[in-house]
């Protein structure tokens, strides 16, 4: 079937598809069309990686839009949202507007209402539903990409419940679910009342095999000699072998999957020697240019390491990379300039980077839940293997696992080559998931009674899989109990109502357990601050939003930040404070408050305390404690004990104490960031990538924003402390720069340079000598003009202004 035979698409689209090289639909695509995917029918497509699932979704969405409807494309990862948006934007010339909803959970952007196709993660969609985004009611078509991820205990339940909600809002909603090949696609289709398109068809032949000894043994019985030299690794031999076999004058590229970021980087460095010796001068020159582009993205070790590999024709790829790094690497790989990518499996499914040869080097991975190294699922390995073979370029794709001995080879054949993929199983009945979704379901009015709730949950995959209503009712009751005990819900005569705070928690998209932790911590902080204030004969500020008393600074009280910056050595507890130690640490050394804009009565509440509080909620992925970390953070634990909000576990509560230290490590990263430590030092100190810093900062920002709202609502006297801690982590600066970083175009580095040139506030910037501003901004005239304009300067022009050398000297 050809695109032009489809009459449902917007005008011009079939021709455009054919111009892209899609002359005939692939068989699964034809099957989906026959099942009505272009006519508004729900379809589950369970087909192998790289066999054209995206086009099935596009046919559904574009046809829906042509009928006057609106479509939503749900992606599993944020990193994929903008990629998909870019992909769909090619339809804008045919009148299809595309939008992406990323960013903060709350910034939903009303303009999405005007888009025809919206791309978002399931978390984002769930959040939009909870916040009542009106356009959700207009949706006529929803696509769930990688629907087999309902099996993922982290993200699966959200996808499941979100689909159930969307289908409740619009009972005629077309649902198109795209799935890798799984064992029980029929169950998924039944759950979604959808037609099933199931196929093993692939656009290019895939040979799967295991390398053992001096050869790859393929599933079709064939063998390929790949001898491993003395001191050589199997992976290196396989990468070299693929490159040396030329097809149409081109060697084959390889994609190597490993189990951790560090391994990805290590393997890329080693394999770069293999690729480097096989580059021609032209490629070398192009790769030098690319390495420069990579260094320009950011000034970090990761950036340097990546550039060093890329110069030699290899690269690593993992979720710790900046998005720009990732796309530079992917494009260069598709252009056959980069010959080998070593990747973690995170993006294996979503990113379209086919290679002639896929090498699955690691088939085990550390598993926090079960402990130790556990084998990967067949499904996951099949998805990696499916990336092998570039249609039209390679004769066939080869996917290779590695074995050191015969037994392992046999095991790998059993487990991955011959095996069928697993079934997907709902993870909704896990309590954290249910806790969150039950509250949201009640708060956003999808259910108002216990029975109504159970009926709603009956639309989930969980219900359709277990058929055990009693079990679902039992966990649901336990969850209702928890939510009521924490005052998020009220239960009266079988009616369920969310409390004010319950509504807030749901809208803020918090796990109720995070909210409970935050509320307890803040309450405790306020109490001990009050106890201190009483002990020190101070009055307590009457309410969170009240003005800071004018005389606070003069009175010599120490602000929270002084504690962070300097001494937090508690020690001599003031007995008159009665209750314990959470508060005595702060110095009360009068005059040392040095006239900063001090605020008085929250001396025990420091940014570190707040960062730690949010870092220990289940909504923050904490940093792991590596070997040696335990001593480091245990020491810091005692040094800074008085800053923690809430009750610290004792050392004898092993697991809880360890968690507390991991949260401390995470909080220290945030504190370093908010103290202007440079990115490189942070990545080194905590063993993370620059992308991770961003991730932690974003999560902290969101959770502190939530904490601020909760404090406000509960009238807790910590709102200002929370706001400041949030601002500091958001901008990555010390307190004194917060005014300057409020100016558009002024980030942490520029603000620091302006400050050092003597320009300390926005008001001063507005009046400042242009040559000083220019000097502080390293002579960049356009930047200086933009900054002055943003701060409201009448005449921002830099024409004829010479930069003040002393300012730039001061700044360096
Ligand atoms: P999946 O989502 O199943 O992993 P993709 O949708 O990414 O696979 O498709 C893989 C590649 O195949 C894409 O580059 C796409 O443009 C191409 N493709 C899809 N359908 C066709 C077709 N009918 N004819 C030619 N190429 C196609």
mmCIF file of N, CA and C and ligand atoms in Angstrom, residues 21-22 24-26 29 48-55 352 387, ligand 1:
data_model
loop_
_atom_site.group_PDB
_atom_site.id
_atom_site.type_symbol
_atom_site.label_atom_id
_atom_site.label_comp_id
_atom_site.label_asym_id
_atom_site.label_seq_id
_atom_site.Cartn_x
_atom_site.Cartn_y
_atom_site.Cartn_z
ATOM 1 N N UNK A 21 10.894 8.995 0.783
ATOM 2 C CA UNK A 21 11.370 7.640 0.506
ATOM 3 C C UNK A 21 10.421 6.572 1.010
ATOM 4 N N UNK A 22 9.266 7.011 1.509
ATOM 5 C CA UNK A 22 8.289 6.028 1.973
ATOM 6 C C UNK A 22 7.327 5.750 0.831
ATOM 7 N N UNK A 24 6.236 2.633 -0.195
ATOM 8 C CA UNK A 24 5.291 1.577 0.186
ATOM 9 C C UNK A 24 5.250 1.528 1.696
ATOM 10 N N UNK A 25 4.105 1.273 2.270
ATOM 11 C CA UNK A 25 4.085 1.045 3.708
ATOM 12 C C UNK A 25 4.746 -0.287 4.016
ATOM 13 N N UNK A 26 5.396 -0.361 5.145
ATOM 14 C CA UNK A 26 5.902 -1.635 5.618
ATOM 15 C C UNK A 26 4.704 -2.510 5.998
ATOM 16 N N UNK A 29 2.677 -1.567 8.984
ATOM 17 C CA UNK A 29 1.964 -0.299 8.775
ATOM 18 C C UNK A 29 0.679 -0.539 7.982
ATOM 19 N N UNK A 48 8.834 -5.224 16.052
ATOM 20 C CA UNK A 48 10.229 -5.037 16.477
ATOM 21 C C UNK A 48 10.717 -3.587 16.313
ATOM 22 N N UNK A 49 11.779 -3.286 17.053
ATOM 23 C CA UNK A 49 12.453 -1.998 16.941
ATOM 24 C C UNK A 49 12.794 -1.708 15.480
ATOM 25 N N UNK A 50 12.679 -0.460 15.108
ATOM 26 C CA UNK A 50 13.108 0.006 13.784
ATOM 27 C C UNK A 50 12.243 -0.493 12.632
ATOM 28 N N UNK A 51 11.031 -0.938 12.946
ATOM 29 C CA UNK A 51 10.202 -1.400 11.829
ATOM 30 C C UNK A 51 9.074 -0.412 11.536
ATOM 31 N N UNK A 52 9.275 0.830 11.908
ATOM 32 C CA UNK A 52 8.380 1.877 11.438
ATOM 33 C C UNK A 52 7.167 2.148 12.299
ATOM 34 N N UNK A 53 7.308 2.026 13.610
ATOM 35 C CA UNK A 53 6.171 2.303 14.492
ATOM 36 C C UNK A 53 5.780 3.783 14.466
ATOM 37 N N UNK A 54 6.798 4.644 14.381
ATOM 38 C CA UNK A 54 6.489 6.068 14.432
ATOM 39 C C UNK A 54 5.521 6.473 13.323
ATOM 40 N N UNK A 55 5.711 5.875 12.152
ATOM 41 C CA UNK A 55 4.816 6.241 11.049
ATOM 42 C C UNK A 55 3.375 5.796 11.327
ATOM 43 N N UNK A 352 16.946 6.836 17.163
ATOM 44 C CA UNK A 352 17.105 6.145 15.899
ATOM 45 C C UNK A 352 18.560 6.215 15.416
ATOM 46 N N UNK A 387 18.555 -2.519 16.966
ATOM 47 C CA UNK A 387 19.194 -1.354 16.355
ATOM 48 C C UNK A 387 20.196 -1.747 15.272
HETATM 49 P P1 LIG B 1 10.525 2.154 15.468
HETATM 50 O O1 LIG B 1 9.796 3.294 16.077
HETATM 51 O O2 LIG B 1 9.656 1.005 15.145
HETATM 52 O O3 LIG B 1 11.762 1.760 16.229
HETATM 53 P P2 LIG B 1 11.068 4.012 13.428
HETATM 54 O O4 LIG B 1 9.703 4.520 13.353
HETATM 55 O O5 LIG B 1 12.102 4.835 14.098
HETATM 56 O O6 LIG B 1 11.072 2.594 14.046
HETATM 57 O O7 LIG B 1 11.516 3.693 11.939
HETATM 58 C C1 LIG B 1 12.818 3.387 11.606
HETATM 59 C C2 LIG B 1 13.185 3.997 10.262
HETATM 60 O O8 LIG B 1 12.430 3.459 9.212
HETATM 61 C C3 LIG B 1 12.953 5.483 10.184
HETATM 62 O O9 LIG B 1 14.126 6.096 9.695
HETATM 63 C C4 LIG B 1 11.809 5.654 9.206
HETATM 64 O O10 LIG B 1 11.903 6.840 8.464
HETATM 65 C C5 LIG B 1 11.956 4.462 8.314
HETATM 66 N N1 LIG B 1 10.674 4.012 7.725
HETATM 67 C C6 LIG B 1 9.519 3.840 8.398
HETATM 68 N N2 LIG B 1 8.557 3.380 7.571
HETATM 69 C C7 LIG B 1 9.117 3.260 6.344
HETATM 70 C C8 LIG B 1 8.627 2.825 5.082
HETATM 71 N N3 LIG B 1 7.384 2.415 4.904
HETATM 72 N N4 LIG B 1 9.492 2.854 4.045
HETATM 73 C C9 LIG B 1 10.772 3.261 4.213
HETATM 74 N N5 LIG B 1 11.276 3.656 5.376
HETATM 75 C C10 LIG B 1 10.474 3.669 6.446
#
